[in-house]
CSV table of C-alpha atoms in Angstrom, one decimal:
chain,number,residue,atom,x,y,z
E,1,MET,CA,2.3,263.0,193.0
E,2,SER,CA,2.2,265.1,196.2
E,3,LYS,CA,4.6,264.3,199.0
E,4,LYS,CA,3.7,264.2,202.6
E,5,ILE,CA,4.7,267.1,204.8
E,6,ALA,CA,7.3,265.9,207.3
E,7,LEU,CA,6.5,266.3,211.0
E,8,PRO,CA,9.3,266.9,213.5
E,9,ARG,CA,11.0,263.7,214.2
E,10,PRO,CA,12.6,263.1,217.6
E,11,ALA,CA,16.4,262.8,217.4
E,12,PRO,CA,17.3,259.2,216.7
E,13,THR,CA,18.9,257.2,219.5
E,14,ASP,CA,22.2,255.4,219.1
E,15,LEU,CA,20.2,252.2,218.7
E,16,GLN,CA,18.1,253.6,215.9
E,17,LYS,CA,21.2,254.9,214.2
E,18,LYS,CA,22.8,251.5,214.5
E,19,TYR,CA,19.8,249.8,212.9
E,20,GLU,CA,19.3,252.3,210.1
E,21,THR,CA,23.0,252.3,209.3
E,22,LYS,CA,23.0,248.5,209.1
E,23,CYS,CA,20.1,248.5,206.7
E,24,LEU,CA,21.6,251.2,204.5
E,25,LYS,CA,25.2,249.9,204.3
E,26,ASP,CA,24.6,246.2,204.2
E,27,TYR,CA,21.3,245.9,202.4
E,28,LYS,CA,20.9,249.3,200.6
E,29,ILE,CA,17.5,249.8,202.3
E,30,ASN,CA,16.5,253.3,203.5
E,31,VAL,CA,14.5,252.9,206.7
E,32,ILE,CA,13.0,255.3,209.2
E,33,THR,CA,12.8,254.2,212.8
E,34,ARG,CA,11.0,255.5,215.8
E,35,LEU,CA,11.4,254.4,219.5
E,36,VAL,CA,8.1,254.9,221.4
E,37,GLY,CA,8.3,253.6,225.0
E,38,LYS,CA,9.5,250.0,224.6
E,39,THR,CA,8.3,249.7,221.0
E,40,PHE,CA,10.7,249.9,218.1
E,41,TRP,CA,9.1,251.0,214.8
E,42,ILE,CA,10.6,250.3,211.4
E,43,TYR,CA,9.3,252.0,208.3
E,44,ALA,CA,10.6,250.8,204.9
E,45,PRO,CA,9.0,252.7,201.9
E,46,CYS,CA,9.2,250.9,198.6
E,47,ASP,CA,8.6,251.7,195.0
E,48,LYS,CA,7.9,248.1,193.7
E,49,PRO,CA,4.9,245.8,194.1
E,50,LEU,CA,4.8,243.7,197.3
E,51,PHE,CA,2.2,241.1,196.2
E,52,GLU,CA,1.2,239.4,193.0
E,53,PHE,CA,-1.3,236.8,191.8
E,54,ALA,CA,-0.1,233.4,190.8
E,55,ALA,CA,-1.6,230.2,189.6
E,56,GLU,CA,-2.1,227.5,192.2
E,57,SER,CA,-2.6,223.8,191.7
E,58,PRO,CA,-5.4,222.3,193.7
E,59,ALA,CA,-4.0,220.5,196.8
E,60,PRO,CA,-5.2,217.0,197.4
E,61,PRO,CA,-7.4,216.6,200.5
E,62,ASP,CA,-5.5,215.9,203.7
E,63,PRO,CA,-6.9,212.6,205.2
E,64,LEU,CA,-5.7,213.6,208.7
E,65,LYS,CA,-7.4,217.0,208.7
E,66,LYS,CA,-10.8,217.0,210.3
E,67,PRO,CA,-13.6,218.9,208.4
E,68,ALA,CA,-14.8,222.1,209.9
E,69,LYS,CA,-18.2,221.9,211.7
E,70,TYR,CA,-18.6,225.6,212.4
E,71,ASN,CA,-18.4,228.9,210.6
E,72,LEU,CA,-17.0,231.9,212.5
E,73,LEU,CA,-19.0,234.8,211.1
E,74,TYR,CA,-17.9,237.5,213.5
E,75,LEU,CA,-15.2,237.9,216.2
E,76,ASP,CA,-14.0,241.0,218.1
E,77,GLY,CA,-12.2,241.5,221.3
E,78,SER,CA,-10.8,244.2,223.6
E,79,TYR,CA,-9.0,244.7,226.9
E,80,LYS,CA,-10.3,247.3,229.4
E,81,ASP,CA,-10.5,247.7,233.2
E,82,LYS,CA,-8.0,244.8,233.5
E,83,SER,CA,-10.4,242.3,231.8
E,84,PHE,CA,-10.6,240.7,228.4
E,85,TYR,CA,-13.9,241.0,226.4
E,86,PHE,CA,-14.8,238.9,223.4
E,87,GLU,CA,-17.9,238.6,221.4
E,88,TYR,CA,-18.5,236.2,218.5
E,89,ASP,CA,-21.1,234.8,216.2
E,90,VAL,CA,-20.7,231.1,215.3
E,91,ILE,CA,-23.1,228.9,213.2
E,92,PRO,CA,-23.0,225.3,212.1
E,93,LYS,CA,-21.3,224.8,208.8
E,94,THR,CA,-23.9,223.6,206.3
E,95,LYS,CA,-21.9,223.8,203.0
E,96,SER,CA,-18.5,222.8,202.0
E,97,ASP,CA,-16.0,225.4,200.9
E,98,LEU,CA,-16.1,226.5,197.3
E,99,GLN,CA,-13.5,224.9,195.1
E,100,ASN,CA,-10.3,226.8,194.8
E,101,ASN,CA,-10.4,229.1,191.7
E,102,GLY,CA,-6.7,228.4,190.9
E,103,LEU,CA,-5.4,231.8,192.0
E,104,THR,CA,-3.5,232.8,195.0
E,105,GLU,CA,-1.9,236.0,196.2
E,106,LYS,CA,1.7,235.7,197.2
E,107,ALA,CA,4.6,237.9,198.1
E,108,THR,CA,6.9,239.1,195.3
E,109,ASP,CA,10.6,238.2,195.3
E,110,TYR,CA,11.3,241.9,195.9
E,111,PHE,CA,9.2,241.9,199.1
E,112,ASN,CA,10.7,238.6,200.4
E,113,LYS,CA,14.2,240.1,200.0
E,114,ILE,CA,13.3,243.3,201.8
E,115,TYR,CA,11.5,241.5,204.6
E,116,THR,CA,14.4,239.0,205.1
E,117,ASN,CA,17.0,241.8,205.2
E,118,LEU,CA,15.0,243.9,207.7
E,119,ILE,CA,14.6,240.8,209.9
E,120,THR,CA,18.3,240.0,209.6
E,121,ALA,CA,19.1,243.5,210.7
E,122,VAL,CA,17.0,243.0,213.8
E,123,THR,CA,19.0,239.9,214.5
E,124,GLU,CA,22.2,241.7,214.1
E,125,THR,CA,21.4,244.8,216.1
E,126,LEU,CA,18.5,244.3,218.5
E,127,LEU,CA,18.7,240.9,220.1
E,128,ASP,CA,20.9,241.8,223.1
E,129,PRO,CA,18.6,241.1,226.1
E,130,LYS,CA,19.9,244.2,227.8
E,131,ILE,CA,18.3,246.4,225.1
E,132,PRO,CA,15.1,247.8,226.6
E,133,ILE,CA,12.8,246.9,223.8
E,134,SER,CA,9.7,244.7,224.1
E,135,PHE,CA,8.0,245.0,220.7
E,136,ILE,CA,8.9,245.4,217.1
E,137,VAL,CA,6.5,247.0,214.6
E,138,MET,CA,7.8,246.6,211.0
E,139,SER,CA,6.0,248.4,208.1
E,140,ILE,CA,6.9,247.7,204.5
E,141,THR,CA,4.8,250.0,202.3
E,142,ASP,CA,4.5,250.3,198.5
E,143,ILE,CA,4.2,254.0,198.2
E,144,LYS,CA,3.3,253.9,194.5
E,145,LYS,CA,0.2,251.8,194.9
E,146,GLY,CA,-0.6,252.6,198.6
E,147,ILE,CA,-0.3,249.1,200.0
E,148,GLU,CA,1.2,248.4,203.4
E,149,PHE,CA,2.3,245.1,205.0
E,150,ARG,CA,2.9,245.3,208.8
E,151,ASP,CA,4.3,242.8,211.3
E,152,THR,CA,4.1,243.3,215.1
E,153,PHE,CA,5.9,240.8,217.3
E,154,TYR,CA,7.2,240.4,220.8
E,155,LEU,CA,11.0,240.7,220.7
E,156,GLU,CA,11.5,237.9,223.3
E,157,ASP,CA,9.6,235.5,221.1
E,158,TYR,CA,12.0,236.3,218.2
E,159,ARG,CA,15.0,235.8,220.5
E,160,MET,CA,13.7,232.4,221.5
E,161,SER,CA,12.9,231.5,217.9
E,162,SER,CA,16.4,232.6,216.7
E,163,VAL,CA,18.1,230.1,219.1
E,164,GLY,CA,15.6,227.2,218.5
E,165,ALA,CA,13.9,227.5,221.9
E,166,LEU,CA,10.6,228.4,220.1
E,167,PRO,CA,9.5,226.5,216.9
E,168,GLU,CA,9.3,228.7,213.9
E,169,ASP,CA,5.6,227.7,213.2
E,170,GLU,CA,4.7,228.7,216.8
E,171,PHE,CA,6.6,232.0,216.4
E,172,MET,CA,4.7,232.8,213.2
E,173,LYS,CA,1.4,232.2,215.1
E,174,ARG,CA,2.5,234.8,217.6
E,175,VAL,CA,3.3,237.4,214.9
E,176,LEU,CA,0.5,239.9,214.2
E,177,GLN,CA,0.4,240.4,210.4
E,178,GLU,CA,-1.9,242.7,208.5
E,179,SER,CA,-2.1,244.1,205.0
E,180,LYS,CA,-4.1,247.1,204.0
E,181,GLY,CA,-4.3,249.9,201.5
E,182,SER,CA,-5.0,253.6,201.4
E,183,THR,CA,-4.4,256.5,199.1
E,184,ASP,CA,-2.8,258.2,202.2
E,185,TYR,CA,0.1,255.8,201.8
E,186,ILE,CA,0.9,257.0,198.3
E,187,GLY,CA,4.1,259.1,198.3
E,188,ASP,CA,4.6,258.7,202.0
E,189,GLU,CA,8.4,258.5,202.1
E,190,ILE,CA,8.6,259.3,205.8
E,191,GLY,CA,6.0,257.1,207.5
E,192,GLN,CA,3.6,260.0,208.0
E,193,HIS,CA,0.5,257.7,207.9
E,194,LEU,CA,1.7,255.6,210.8
E,195,GLU,CA,0.4,256.2,214.3
E,196,TYR,CA,3.5,255.7,216.4
E,197,THR,CA,2.4,254.3,219.8
E,198,ASP,CA,3.8,252.0,222.4
E,199,VAL,CA,2.5,248.5,222.2
E,200,PHE,CA,1.2,247.1,225.5
E,201,MET,CA,1.1,243.4,226.3
E,202,PRO,CA,-2.6,243.0,227.0
E,203,ASP,CA,-3.6,244.8,223.8
E,204,PHE,CA,-1.0,242.6,221.9
E,205,LEU,CA,-2.4,239.5,223.5
E,206,THR,CA,-6.0,240.4,222.7
E,207,LYS,CA,-5.1,240.8,219.0
E,208,GLN,CA,-3.1,237.6,219.1
E,209,MET,CA,-6.1,235.7,220.7
E,210,ILE,CA,-8.4,236.9,217.9
E,211,SER,CA,-5.9,235.8,215.3
E,212,ARG,CA,-5.4,232.4,216.9
E,213,ILE,CA,-9.2,231.9,217.3
E,214,ARG,CA,-9.7,232.6,213.5
E,215,PHE,CA,-6.9,230.2,212.7
E,216,LYS,CA,-8.5,227.5,214.9
E,217,PHE,CA,-11.8,227.8,213.0
E,218,THR,CA,-10.5,228.3,209.4
E,219,GLN,CA,-7.0,226.9,209.0
E,220,SER,CA,-6.3,224.4,211.8
E,221,ASP,CA,-6.1,220.7,211.1
E,222,PHE,CA,-8.2,220.3,214.2
E,223,PRO,CA,-11.1,222.8,214.1
E,224,PRO,CA,-13.7,222.8,216.8
E,225,GLN,CA,-15.8,219.6,216.5
E,226,GLU,CA,-18.3,219.7,219.4
E,227,ASN,CA,-18.1,222.6,221.9
E,228,TYR,CA,-16.8,225.7,220.0
E,229,GLU,CA,-17.1,227.7,223.3
E,230,GLU,CA,-14.4,225.5,224.9
E,231,ALA,CA,-12.2,225.9,221.8
E,232,ILE,CA,-12.4,229.7,222.1
E,233,LEU,CA,-11.7,229.7,225.8
E,234,GLY,CA,-8.9,227.2,225.2
E,235,VAL,CA,-7.1,229.7,222.8
E,236,ILE,CA,-7.6,232.5,225.3
E,237,ALA,CA,-6.2,230.4,228.1
E,238,ASP,CA,-3.2,229.1,226.2
E,239,THR,CA,-2.2,232.5,224.9
E,240,ASN,CA,-2.1,233.9,228.4
E,241,ARG,CA,-0.2,230.8,229.5
E,242,TYR,CA,2.5,231.2,226.8
E,243,TYR,CA,3.2,234.8,228.0
E,244,HIS,CA,2.7,234.1,231.8
E,245,PHE,CA,0.2,237.0,231.7
E,246,LYS,CA,-1.7,237.2,235.0
E,247,ASP,CA,-2.5,240.9,235.3
E,248,PHE,CA,-6.2,240.5,234.5
E,249,LYS,CA,-9.3,240.0,236.6
E,250,GLU,CA,-11.7,238.2,234.3
E,251,VAL,CA,-12.5,237.0,230.8
E,252,HIS,CA,-15.9,238.0,229.4
E,253,THR,CA,-17.4,236.2,226.4
E,254,ASN,CA,-20.6,237.0,224.6
E,255,ASP,CA,-22.2,234.7,222.0
E,256,ILE,CA,-24.3,237.2,220.2
E,257,ARG,CA,-26.5,234.6,218.5
E,258,SER,CA,-27.4,232.6,221.5
E,259,LYS,CA,-27.2,235.6,223.9
E,260,LYS,CA,-25.0,233.4,226.2
E,261,LYS,CA,-22.5,235.3,228.2
E,262,MET,CA,-19.8,233.9,230.5
E,263,ILE,CA,-17.3,235.4,233.0
E,264,LEU,CA,-14.3,233.4,234.0
E,265,THR,CA,-11.5,234.2,236.5
E,266,PRO,CA,-7.8,233.4,235.7
E,267,LYS,CA,-8.0,230.3,237.9
E,268,GLN,CA,-11.0,229.1,236.0
E,269,LEU,CA,-9.1,229.4,232.7
E,270,ASP,CA,-6.8,226.7,234.0
E,271,PHE,CA,-9.5,224.2,233.0
E,272,PHE,CA,-9.2,225.1,229.3
E,273,GLY,CA,-6.6,224.9,226.5
E,274,ASP,CA,-4.3,222.3,224.9
E,275,ASP,CA,-1.7,223.1,227.5
E,276,LYS,CA,-3.9,223.2,230.5
E,277,PRO,CA,-2.6,221.8,233.8
E,278,ASN,CA,-3.0,218.0,234.3
E,279,ASP,CA,-6.0,216.5,236.1
E,280,THR,CA,-4.2,216.4,239.4
E,281,ASP,CA,-3.5,220.1,239.3
E,282,GLN,CA,-7.1,220.9,238.2
E,283,LYS,CA,-8.6,218.9,241.1
E,284,SER,CA,-6.4,220.8,243.6
E,285,ASN,CA,-8.0,224.1,242.3
E,286,GLY,CA,-11.5,223.1,243.3
E,287,LYS,CA,-14.5,223.2,241.1
E,288,LEU,CA,-15.1,225.4,238.1
E,289,VAL,CA,-18.2,227.7,238.2
E,290,HIS,CA,-19.4,229.5,235.1
E,291,ILE,CA,-21.5,232.6,235.5
E,292,ILE,CA,-23.8,232.6,232.6
E,293,PHE,CA,-26.1,235.4,231.4
E,294,GLU,CA,-28.7,234.1,229.0
E,295,ASP,CA,-32.1,235.6,228.0
E,296,GLY,CA,-31.9,238.1,230.8
E,297,LYS,CA,-31.3,235.5,233.5
E,298,THR,CA,-28.2,234.7,235.5
E,299,THR,CA,-27.4,231.0,236.2
E,300,PHE,CA,-24.4,229.2,237.7
E,301,LYS,CA,-23.0,226.0,236.3
E,302,ASP,CA,-20.6,223.8,238.1
E,303,GLN,CA,-18.0,221.7,236.3
């Protein structure tokens, strides 16, 4: 097995040394950290499996959960020129989900222990509000099989969750999680495959909106029932609301199947979402006007 060639690593800061020492002395975990801007990267190479298949008993149907009426076939988003852009493809759901095949993929006990210890080390070393860190990116990688699990989260969210100011289930919705594999990860003891960059809030919010929209359609107890466009805009509005993010000009949406496009301003987003302002506040903002592009024509719709 060939090993990756090490690139020059910037001299670790005192904060990096503190975290790395905590992991090594208290939990016997060798980690490599990088500090890029206000993003703290944690790389933990492992030599044991992170995931495994297990038998799963079929869960009884939840009588309170509403059946999904739509399939989200495609969703993508980006942030550029101080505006959010989303395009999606949604169709009516015509068939019920296939019956569970009795198998599920779950994290191994080894992974759970590593993950818990890395998070505990964050709690013990990085939670001081005076520390100039905004985001944590944590990569746990099986360097034998080439499988990576990555978490990206806003450190202030974790601070609030750690003191009970943010419910744990809400915090988990705010964490960006991804698992992927590549032969490039095999033998990578130093995190060579990682692209160390600073995480910026609008890019983080865009990815979180995508994750939340997918959750709304596929896992929520209350999936969209009538107007799926409003559900999508509601997730976008609420996510911006949670982070008090106002540094954007517009939200652009594109329904690629119906060719319907909309442009909304930040004030217009106040009309959407589970946590939208009350009716009195909405009325004080005036009327809502959608700019709709459909079949090559531009129309305006008041609400």
